Amino acid sequence: MIERVLLTSHIAGFVLLLLDPFCEFLWLRRQGTARESARSTRVLWVFNRIAPYGYVLLVISGGFMVARGWDLTSPWILGGFIGYAVVAVVPVLLVRPRGERAERRKAYVGLAGRFGALMFITYAMVLKPSWTVLAWAVAAFAVGSALLATAATGPRPGRRLAARVVFLAAAVVAVSLWRWQASILPPSFAPAGHSGHAGMAGMRSVTDLTQPPTDAPVVQVALTAEVKRVEIGGIGKDAWTYNGTVPGPALRVAVGQRLRVTLTNRLPEPTTIHWHGVLVPNAADGVAGVTQDAVPPGGQGVYDFVATHPGTYWYHSHNNPSAQIERGLFGTLVVTPAAGADGAVPADQDHVITLHTWGGAQAFNDSTRPEPIAATPGRPVRLRLVNTGSTRERLSISGAPFTVAAFDSGPVHGAQPLGASHVDVAGSGRVDLLTTLAAGQELDVRAGGTTLRVVTPGSRLAVPPDKDFRLLDAMAYGSAAGTAPLPQPDRSWNLRIDESMGFFDGRLTPLYRINGTLFPNGEMLMVEQGKTYDLTFDNRSDDDHPMHLHGHLFQVMAVNGKAGTGSPLIVDNVNVGPHDKVTIRFTADNPGIWMAHCHNLPHAAAGMDLMVGYEGITSPFRAGRDTVNKPE
Ligand code: C2O
Ligand code: CU
């Protein structure tokens, strides 16, 4: 019903706008002629007064429609507008207004202005948030010139002009206030839905999905979240830290070991720890308002899980993460293969390094001018690079042949040695590099103007020119031989990502809607244990979206319809580039309620989050202003 009303108003707005200039000109033409007093001229005059409000109708209904997930940006709709505009302009040009030259010129300016407004006001903002300012400037010019062009021609022009300006201003203010108010999240809501209660037959709560007892050896770790003054690259700030450092302690366990982390919160705000990429039981996932209540200031929490997959991971707060991670609440976790299985790289040549921008400069771990890492010639070196930032990093790697041993925690089979290469790492993603340097050789990794050198005695930094670097295509790297394909999906979802400018929880911000919705209003993607699912991210925005799924590994099946040809890319995060279409496949093998979201944290904080829920699992937790929880 409401959809119908919206569509009808939208179309009515258009019709008014299309008729507007035509009638205006007919009317202008009749002025000073014998037909000036004809009844049809009076009708034209009345219509001319109403028609400009077509803009208001169009903008208001368009805003509603976008908010409800209508796709107003398809080339068909935009193409249609241009067609309409031509159809409306041509007759006007044929009719030709009479009268003074100055008056005619005003009339043409008004005409141009109106069509400018038609094209821009509603659609430019929807297409590209950065166009908003331009859109409003054009709209202001358009409406202003339209008003000037017509106000001077009727009776009591001054009053009519004033009335229109007041009406339009009031409409703009009213719509903005209403959008702002409507965007404010309820004081308490259930981000994980309420499909049932844990007490109901067959339903289980996320709080029951804990690590089952094992005789695995326990590694105890204490992490204290606290404010500490830290200095990186000459810029000091009161960072939010784990155990006083940024990044926090580099944790390392072997497959089969049980990690038991006690978090003590000495921050002024509730916090949690999420184990990014680690296949933890759901209760240890650390998402405030979904799998736990955030640990309040002065409180303690425990995370308990067995490490099952070797790889490079990181941990970070998942309560108000966009603010808390930015202030420094992150650290690394490396899971090494079970003892004895990792003979290749000596422990002192296995390095884990975070990439994070700090006051505008790229830092490797806690330094924007990292000390060279000394390597023993002839022995393998592993560099585990962790992008803890929100945006894609392009690493420029040169100096010696190397291989990419893993993307995220997924090992590359049959990795070919590479020369000077650019390697992209999505926000929150990791790459592991492997090299063995001869005496006098070094490997250089450059990111955002900072260079990390792995040196041998006598080696020198010599970066080749940019044109010598080749961009690595992760989908075509390594060998597919001997890897079993995942089964065909039991269900697929298409997730359309659109960009607009608007309010989220009372803030004016770029919005990235997924299928027209913002958190927590999206559909929960319901899965069943043991089944296989496809998600296609159809990015229609001009931005990268590093899409991350909690609690699972997924395979990147296709990028823009092209299947991978190399070692299967099995990751926990994939960068979905501007206007790219990326399909991922995962098997539901870890029951719980898991977040799937963009790891560009400002995007996530503006509603770019979804939930993947297993049938039969519920969460008792809530989020919102009246709770301690802020998952996004
Ligand atoms: Cu790094 Cu929701 O996660
Ligand atoms: Cu995003």
XYZ file of C-alpha atoms and ligand atoms in Angstrom:
636
model
C 0.000 0.000 0.000
C 2.592 2.543 1.149
C 4.776 1.489 -1.777
C 1.925 2.348 -4.147
C 1.389 5.750 -2.550
C 5.100 6.488 -2.846
C 5.321 5.439 -6.433
C 2.178 7.390 -7.341
C 3.477 10.552 -5.656
C 6.813 10.111 -7.351
C 5.207 9.790 -10.757
C 2.833 12.689 -9.983
C 5.856 14.792 -9.066
C 7.391 13.998 -12.414
C 4.282 14.748 -14.382
C 3.917 18.095 -12.645
C 7.510 18.922 -13.422
C 7.244 17.911 -17.022
C 4.114 19.963 -17.596
C 5.420 22.874 -15.593
C 7.734 24.546 -18.120
C 5.342 23.831 -20.968
C 2.421 25.517 -19.237
C 4.611 28.304 -18.014
C 5.623 29.104 -21.527
C 2.131 28.810 -22.945
C 1.060 31.246 -20.305
C 3.913 33.619 -21.014
C 3.029 33.513 -24.698
C -0.566 34.484 -24.082
C 0.331 37.504 -22.026
C -0.449 40.717 -23.782
C -2.507 38.903 -26.400
C -6.236 38.692 -26.984
C -6.396 35.337 -25.258
C -5.009 36.727 -22.015
C -8.412 36.747 -20.364
C -9.567 33.362 -21.707
C -10.611 30.788 -19.158
C -7.951 28.346 -20.369
C -5.354 30.994 -19.567
C -6.655 31.233 -15.974
C -6.359 27.448 -15.712
C -2.807 27.664 -16.970
C -2.052 30.342 -14.450
C -3.365 28.216 -11.561
C -1.496 25.197 -12.806
C 1.696 27.198 -13.018
C 1.408 28.046 -9.363
C 1.025 24.383 -8.369
C 3.496 22.713 -10.719
C 6.752 23.776 -9.060
C 5.745 21.829 -5.951
C 6.330 18.766 -8.081
C 9.946 19.139 -6.927
C 8.934 18.847 -3.323
C 6.767 15.840 -4.040
C 9.549 14.208 -6.015
C 12.203 14.769 -3.385
C 10.050 13.674 -0.451
C 8.732 10.537 -2.120
C 12.214 9.779 -3.515
C 13.727 10.036 -0.033
C 11.105 7.646 1.339
C 11.667 5.243 -1.511
C 15.430 5.121 -1.074
C 14.936 4.592 2.654
C 12.729 1.635 1.855
C 15.301 0.083 -0.425
C 14.060 1.189 -3.810
C 16.709 1.259 -6.402
C 16.557 4.736 -7.905
C 20.037 4.541 -9.336
C 19.647 2.013 -12.110
C 20.731 3.244 -15.533
C 17.194 2.605 -16.732
C 15.659 5.090 -14.348
C 18.367 7.676 -14.961
C 18.171 7.167 -18.704
C 14.405 7.562 -18.458
C 14.798 10.974 -16.825
C 16.981 12.238 -19.578
C 14.449 10.992 -22.122
C 11.614 12.721 -20.276
C 13.578 15.930 -20.047
C 14.158 15.970 -23.792
C 10.492 15.264 -24.486
C 9.476 18.126 -22.223
C 12.043 20.647 -23.450
C 11.491 20.241 -27.151
C 7.849 21.455 -27.255
C 8.764 24.381 -25.038
C 11.483 25.400 -27.446
C 8.993 25.166 -30.281
C 6.372 27.247 -28.480
C 8.884 30.047 -27.776
C 7.889 32.630 -25.233
C 7.069 36.123 -26.457
C 7.823 39.409 -24.741
C 10.881 41.364 -23.743
C 14.255 39.870 -24.398
C 15.186 40.117 -20.746
C 12.020 38.350 -19.756
C 12.621 35.597 -22.278
C 16.110 35.118 -20.991
C 14.789 34.830 -17.456
C 12.312 32.268 -18.647
C 15.022 30.139 -20.244
C 17.181 30.331 -17.154
C 14.193 29.186 -15.146
C 13.639 26.292 -17.501
C 17.246 25.152 -17.378
C 17.269 25.550 -13.627
C 14.252 23.383 -13.146
C 15.670 20.510 -15.123
C 18.968 20.856 -13.353
C 17.125 20.551 -10.095
C 15.127 17.594 -11.317
C 18.247 15.662 -12.202
C 20.318 16.603 -9.234
C 18.296 17.102 -6.093
C 16.929 13.614 -5.843
C 19.509 11.540 -7.563
C 22.980 12.957 -7.216
C 22.928 12.403 -3.470
C 21.770 8.863 -3.939
C 24.462 8.103 -6.466
C 27.385 9.543 -4.649
C 27.486 11.151 -1.218
C 30.365 13.370 -2.220
C 28.102 14.958 -4.800
C 25.735 16.164 -2.128
C 27.315 19.588 -1.824
C 27.345 20.029 -5.568
C 23.770 18.759 -5.735
C 22.575 21.283 -3.207
C 24.447 24.109 -4.898
C 22.852 23.253 -8.246
C 19.474 22.830 -6.587
C 19.758 26.191 -4.852
C 20.655 27.845 -8.157
C 17.880 26.020 -9.949
C 15.132 26.766 -7.482
C 16.332 30.330 -7.120
C 16.347 30.977 -10.850
C 12.998 29.245 -11.307
C 11.548 31.480 -8.616
C 13.004 34.624 -10.153
C 11.862 33.668 -13.602
C 8.244 33.161 -12.626
C 7.780 35.399 -9.624
C 8.182 38.537 -11.686
C 5.385 37.619 -14.084
C 2.260 37.137 -11.927
C 0.247 39.488 -9.756
C 1.939 40.513 -6.481
C 5.254 38.920 -7.401
C 6.994 39.807 -4.129
C 4.509 37.969 -1.961
C 4.481 34.940 -4.198
C 8.229 34.737 -4.138
C 8.337 34.987 -0.363
C 5.623 32.375 0.034
C 7.478 29.913 -2.177
C 10.776 30.414 -0.443
C 9.181 29.902 2.952
C 7.308 26.837 1.785
C 10.383 25.211 0.232
C 12.560 25.996 3.224
C 9.942 24.579 5.573
C 9.676 21.445 3.453
C 13.448 20.907 3.481
C 13.653 21.432 7.245
C 10.670 19.173 7.907
C 12.007 16.344 5.766
C 15.491 16.570 7.311
C 14.121 16.604 10.833
C 11.910 13.661 10.110
C 14.758 11.639 8.528
C 17.023 12.485 11.437
C 14.434 11.504 14.002
C 13.499 8.297 12.151
C 17.158 7.215 12.035
C 17.626 7.159 15.788
C 17.990 3.592 17.004
C 15.652 2.393 19.732
C 17.162 2.622 23.246
C 17.237 -1.162 23.437
C 16.939 -3.695 20.642
C 17.896 -7.296 19.878
C 20.536 -7.264 17.106
C 20.322 -11.031 16.830
C 16.553 -11.003 16.364
C 14.077 -12.894 18.467
C 13.081 -15.965 16.591
C 12.371 -17.845 19.817
C 13.467 -18.306 23.410
C 16.211 -20.492 24.710
C 13.647 -22.171 26.942
C 11.553 -23.283 23.984
C 11.829 -26.872 22.885
C 14.872 -27.412 20.724
C 16.171 -23.835 21.081
C 19.671 -23.156 22.388
C 21.191 -19.928 23.582
C 24.495 -18.586 22.260
C 25.710 -18.652 25.867
C 25.619 -22.487 25.752
C 27.892 -22.616 22.707
C 31.108 -22.709 24.724
C 34.304 -24.677 24.285
C 33.545 -28.332 25.125
C 35.877 -29.892 27.692
C 39.121 -31.308 26.258
C 42.412 -32.401 27.704
C 44.188 -29.791 25.577
C 46.996 -27.949 27.359
C 45.823 -24.545 28.594
C 47.639 -21.292 27.801
C 46.597 -18.582 30.264
C 46.773 -14.979 29.122
C 45.791 -11.840 31.014
C 44.892 -8.787 28.946
C 44.129 -5.497 30.648
C 42.408 -2.842 28.568
C 43.711 0.480 29.837
C 44.481 4.033 28.786
C 48.224 4.561 28.308
C 50.270 7.340 26.801
C 52.020 5.928 23.744
C 54.184 7.594 21.152
C 54.377 6.427 17.556
C 56.209 8.332 14.836
C 56.683 11.285 17.156
C 52.956 11.564 17.794
C 51.920 10.893 21.345
C 48.395 10.092 22.321
C 46.403 8.676 25.174
C 45.762 5.353 23.487
C 43.390 2.617 24.544
C 45.678 -0.364 24.901
C 45.935 -4.000 25.854
C 48.602 -4.245 28.552
C 49.872 -0.754 27.829
C 51.065 -1.192 24.254
C 49.792 -0.605 20.707
C 49.548 -3.149 19.196
C 48.782 -5.287 22.250
C 50.810 -8.378 23.140
C 51.621 -10.654 20.172
C 49.969 -13.902 21.278
C 51.196 -17.220 19.942
C 49.742 -20.687 20.516
C 50.017 -24.018 18.722
C 47.140 -25.905 17.132
C 45.533 -28.040 19.811
C 46.322 -25.662 22.643
C 43.528 -24.084 24.617
C 43.698 -20.339 25.031
C 42.103 -18.898 28.138
C 42.200 -15.117 28.125
C 41.080 -13.038 31.061
C 40.125 -9.510 30.050
C 40.227 -6.847 32.750
C 38.597 -3.578 31.781
C 40.236 -0.420 33.146
C 38.784 1.790 30.399
C 36.086 4.386 31.011
C 33.795 2.429 28.612
C 32.545 -1.177 28.372
C 34.643 -3.352 26.061
C 35.086 -6.895 24.664
C 37.609 -8.934 22.663
C 36.776 -10.467 19.296
C 39.132 -13.055 17.798
C 39.193 -12.001 14.180
C 39.225 -14.945 11.783
C 39.571 -17.538 14.531
C 37.034 -20.379 14.430
C 35.991 -19.974 18.058
C 32.837 -21.401 19.609
C 30.139 -18.735 19.364
C 30.159 -17.836 23.085
C 33.821 -16.724 22.738
C 33.195 -14.459 19.711
C 33.199 -11.276 21.766
C 30.441 -9.371 19.958
C 28.744 -7.084 22.474
C 24.980 -7.431 22.326
C 25.110 -10.659 20.312
C 27.264 -13.217 22.134
C 27.867 -11.386 25.412
C 27.273 -8.234 27.421
C 30.302 -5.970 27.148
C 32.629 -6.056 30.165
C 31.903 -2.880 32.168
C 34.684 -0.625 33.505
C 36.249 -2.433 36.452
C 34.852 -5.780 35.307
C 36.388 -8.975 33.973
C 35.527 -11.423 31.221
C 36.960 -14.722 29.995
C 37.500 -16.029 26.452
C 38.125 -19.721 26.201
C 38.734 -21.731 23.025
C 40.955 -24.365 21.459
C 43.052 -23.219 18.496
C 42.161 -25.502 15.598
C 43.587 -23.870 12.448
C 47.116 -22.543 12.022
C 47.446 -19.025 10.663
C 47.801 -15.329 11.294
C 44.948 -13.676 13.173
C 44.276 -10.611 15.228
C 42.117 -9.637 18.132
C 40.258 -6.401 18.753
C 37.415 -4.831 20.652
C 33.929 -5.524 19.315
C 32.141 -2.957 21.440
C 31.973 0.430 19.759
C 34.797 -0.940 17.583
C 35.100 1.986 15.193
C 36.187 4.163 18.112
C 37.917 1.562 20.287
C 40.069 -0.050 17.576
C 41.050 3.356 16.267
C 42.240 4.303 19.746
C 44.486 1.231 19.794
C 42.553 -1.792 21.062
C 44.049 -4.455 18.832
C 46.781 -7.074 18.887
C 47.897 -10.157 16.968
C 47.399 -13.877 17.470
C 49.459 -16.466 15.608
C 48.444 -20.091 15.641
C 51.397 -22.272 14.701
C 50.969 -25.809 13.394
C 51.073 -28.506 16.050
C 54.498 -28.874 17.613
C 56.925 -30.605 15.271
C 54.962 -29.758 12.102
C 56.554 -26.342 11.631
C 60.207 -27.164 11.155
C 60.620 -24.910 8.121
C 60.855 -21.423 9.605
C 63.048 -20.910 12.674
C 61.086 -19.242 15.478
C 63.368 -16.190 15.480
C 62.695 -15.603 11.784
C 58.899 -15.707 12.095
C 57.665 -12.107 12.472
C 54.184 -10.718 12.946
C 53.670 -7.066 12.033
C 50.597 -4.850 12.122
C 49.955 -2.128 9.556
C 48.074 0.802 10.970
C 47.914 4.498 10.158
C 48.887 6.645 13.039
C 48.415 10.408 12.774
C 48.356 10.088 8.981
C 51.586 8.058 8.757
C 51.839 4.327 8.111
C 53.136 2.419 11.121
C 54.556 -1.095 11.127
C 53.824 -2.329 14.644
C 54.631 0.668 16.844
C 56.915 2.532 14.484
C 56.636 4.704 11.396
C 60.400 4.205 10.822
C 60.736 0.516 11.583
C 64.144 -0.898 12.434
C 65.389 -3.324 9.761
C 64.807 -6.976 10.631
C 68.020 -8.992 10.507
C 67.766 -12.363 8.757
C 70.224 -15.220 8.608
C 71.202 -15.882 4.976
C 70.021 -19.224 3.662
C 67.293 -19.713 6.276
C 63.604 -19.034 5.600
C 61.900 -15.910 6.931
C 58.162 -15.535 7.426
C 56.539 -12.103 7.592
C 52.967 -12.098 8.831
C 51.488 -8.742 7.857
C 48.202 -7.776 9.495
C 46.191 -4.845 8.156
C 44.447 -3.562 11.265
C 43.175 -0.506 9.417
C 39.849 0.042 7.685
C 41.069 0.418 4.141
C 42.936 -1.668 1.612
C 46.722 -1.471 1.728
C 48.785 -1.955 -1.385
C 52.101 -3.488 -0.343
C 55.010 -2.951 -2.704
C 57.414 -5.814 -2.229
C 60.811 -6.029 -3.886
C 64.476 -6.842 -3.419
C 64.407 -10.650 -3.455
C 62.155 -13.437 -4.718
C 59.405 -14.354 -2.255
C 56.157 -16.256 -2.118
C 52.798 -15.431 -0.547
C 52.351 -18.334 1.830
C 48.837 -17.424 3.010
C 45.979 -14.999 2.540
C 44.327 -14.485 5.943
C 44.699 -17.933 7.515
C 44.304 -19.805 4.215
C 47.533 -21.390 2.964
C 48.438 -21.024 -0.718
C 49.173 -24.332 -2.450
C 51.885 -24.354 -5.071
C 52.829 -20.707 -4.491
C 55.056 -19.457 -7.326
C 58.039 -17.245 -6.477
C 57.366 -13.592 -7.267
C 59.524 -10.687 -8.345
C 58.754 -7.051 -7.529
C 55.040 -7.127 -6.753
C 52.120 -5.154 -5.449
C 50.061 -7.234 -3.051
C 46.714 -5.884 -1.853
C 45.574 -6.545 1.694
C 41.969 -5.734 2.529
C 41.099 -3.813 5.682
C 41.371 -6.450 8.477
C 43.077 -8.931 6.095
C 46.479 -10.586 6.423
C 49.176 -11.895 4.103
C 52.052 -14.166 5.055
C 55.232 -13.730 3.003
C 57.974 -16.309 2.808
C 61.499 -15.738 1.577
C 64.997 -17.087 1.920
C 67.653 -14.448 1.447
C 71.152 -15.000 0.104
C 73.957 -13.089 1.792
C 73.822 -9.443 0.705
C 70.137 -9.687 -0.363
C 67.218 -7.989 1.312
C 63.409 -7.964 1.050
C 61.631 -4.611 1.239
C 57.975 -4.130 2.004
C 56.635 -0.648 1.407
C 53.200 0.565 2.431
C 51.940 4.127 2.476
C 55.425 5.633 2.338
C 56.920 3.509 5.103
C 59.411 0.756 4.290
C 60.106 -2.336 6.305
C 63.442 -3.959 5.431
C 64.454 -7.531 6.043
C 68.223 -7.361 5.757
C 71.268 -9.593 5.600
C 74.807 -8.445 6.329
C 75.899 -5.978 3.643
C 72.490 -5.680 1.923
C 71.261 -2.355 0.583
C 67.869 -0.786 -0.063
C 67.263 -0.485 -3.805
C 63.640 -0.026 -4.787
C 62.950 -0.580 -8.500
C 60.821 1.955 -10.412
C 57.072 1.626 -10.018
C 56.569 0.260 -13.541
C 58.564 -2.845 -12.636
C 55.971 -3.931 -10.055
C 53.263 -6.392 -11.032
C 49.946 -6.508 -9.196
C 49.324 -9.955 -7.755
C 45.928 -11.472 -8.582
C 45.119 -13.612 -5.567
C 42.480 -15.511 -7.596
C 45.103 -16.695 -10.071
C 48.015 -17.375 -7.708
C 49.240 -20.809 -6.681
C 47.915 -24.075 -7.990
C 44.419 -25.557 -7.907
C 45.785 -29.093 -8.206
C 44.581 -31.580 -5.625
C 42.075 -29.339 -3.850
C 38.528 -30.640 -3.472
C 35.816 -28.181 -4.564
C 33.103 -27.163 -2.100
C 29.671 -28.673 -2.761
C 27.078 -26.682 -4.696
C 25.243 -24.195 -2.471
C 21.909 -25.080 -0.852
C 20.951 -21.450 -0.994
C 22.355 -18.191 -2.391
C 21.846 -14.630 -1.340
C 22.435 -11.600 -3.462
C 23.542 -8.659 -1.329
C 23.285 -5.370 -3.155
C 25.369 -2.546 -1.726
C 24.156 0.979 -2.474
C 25.619 4.264 -1.410
C 23.738 7.351 -0.295
C 23.978 10.235 2.113
C 21.702 10.266 5.096
C 21.239 9.833 8.799
C 22.207 6.823 10.888
C 21.333 6.961 14.562
C 21.051 10.739 14.345
C 24.363 11.284 12.531
C 24.641 12.635 8.967
C 26.969 10.193 7.222
C 27.499 8.268 3.992
C 25.314 5.175 4.130
C 26.011 1.819 2.536
C 22.742 -0.060 2.521
C 22.705 -3.800 2.006
C 19.603 -4.691 0.002
C 18.185 -1.352 1.031
C 18.554 -1.908 4.764
C 20.761 -0.716 7.571
C 21.657 -2.518 10.795
C 19.721 -3.769 12.730
C 16.921 -3.895 10.172
C 18.471 -6.329 7.699
C 17.146 -9.819 7.255
C 19.032 -12.398 9.344
C 20.570 -14.894 6.916
C 19.285 -18.181 8.324
C 21.469 -21.238 7.806
C 21.357 -24.894 8.801
C 24.274 -26.864 10.098
C 26.058 -28.829 7.391
C 24.612 -26.928 4.438
C 26.520 -24.760 1.996
C 25.699 -21.160 1.113
C 26.689 -18.545 -1.418
C 26.735 -14.827 -0.784
C 27.181 -12.443 -3.682
C 28.252 -8.931 -2.784
C 27.078 -6.675 -5.576
C 28.874 -3.428 -4.884
C 27.250 -0.521 -6.686
C 29.161 2.103 -4.767
C 32.453 3.839 -5.519
C 34.104 2.510 -2.386
C 35.934 -0.642 -1.274
C 34.096 -2.862 1.186
C 36.214 -5.416 3.055
C 33.465 -7.920 3.855
C 34.099 -10.139 6.859
C 32.199 -13.137 8.197
C 32.684 -14.203 11.808
C 33.262 -17.808 12.885
C 33.769 -19.293 9.402
C 36.213 -19.530 6.560
C 34.843 -18.934 3.104
C 36.086 -19.485 -0.391
C 36.065 -16.632 -2.887
C 34.326 -18.325 -5.834
C 34.190 -15.564 -8.405
C 35.080 -11.925 -8.926
C 32.937 -10.245 -11.598
C 31.862 -13.646 -12.864
C 35.420 -14.926 -13.211
C 36.190 -18.060 -11.216
C 39.555 -18.454 -9.538
C 42.255 -20.387 -11.362
C 44.886 -20.597 -8.630
C 44.976 -22.122 -5.177
C 41.451 -21.799 -3.704
C 41.269 -18.468 -1.916
C 39.991 -19.424 1.530
C 39.756 -16.400 3.791
C 37.641 -14.630 6.400
C 37.592 -11.287 4.611
C 37.319 -10.252 0.994
C 37.742 -6.811 -0.458
C 34.779 -6.004 -2.681
C 36.076 -3.249 -4.950
C 34.005 -0.407 -6.446
C 31.293 -1.801 -8.744
C 32.618 -5.334 -8.298
C 30.538 -8.437 -7.835
C 32.133 -11.015 -5.564
C 30.682 -14.429 -4.731
C 31.822 -16.325 -1.648
C 30.862 -19.818 -0.474
C 30.894 -21.252 3.018
C 29.699 -24.338 4.800
C 27.691 -23.805 7.978
C 29.853 -25.768 10.387
C 29.957 -23.624 13.524
C 26.539 -23.072 15.136
C 25.751 -19.679 16.565
C 24.777 -16.183 15.607
C 27.572 -14.544 13.676
C 28.098 -11.086 12.371
C 28.827 -10.474 8.691
C 29.896 -6.911 8.109
C 32.067 -4.448 6.331
C 35.393 -4.092 8.146
C 35.742 -0.498 7.054
C 34.763 0.494 10.575
C 33.050 3.826 9.799
C 30.891 1.902 7.301
C 30.058 -0.752 9.894
C 29.283 1.987 12.423
C 26.790 3.444 9.931
C 24.781 0.251 9.646
C 26.704 -1.937 7.160
C 26.222 -5.091 9.218
C 24.237 -8.310 8.891
C 23.721 -11.425 10.980
C 24.095 -15.035 9.947
C 21.989 -17.165 12.297
C 21.726 -20.919 12.677
C 18.261 -22.406 12.961
C 17.406 -23.090 16.589
C 19.922 -20.663 18.154
C 18.859 -17.563 20.078
C 20.643 -14.729 21.827
C 19.448 -13.167 25.082
C 21.569 -10.047 24.546
C 20.429 -6.613 23.564
C 22.122 -3.504 22.259
C 21.318 0.203 22.225
C 21.714 3.312 24.316
C 20.043 1.802 27.392
C 22.424 -1.191 27.383
C 26.217 -1.516 27.676
C 26.429 -2.899 24.133
C 27.305 -1.328 20.829
C 28.273 -4.149 18.450
C 28.982 -2.039 15.354
Cu 37.381 -7.951 12.967
Cu 33.345 -8.129 13.360
O 35.358 -8.073 13.168
Cu 32.142 -0.777 3.577
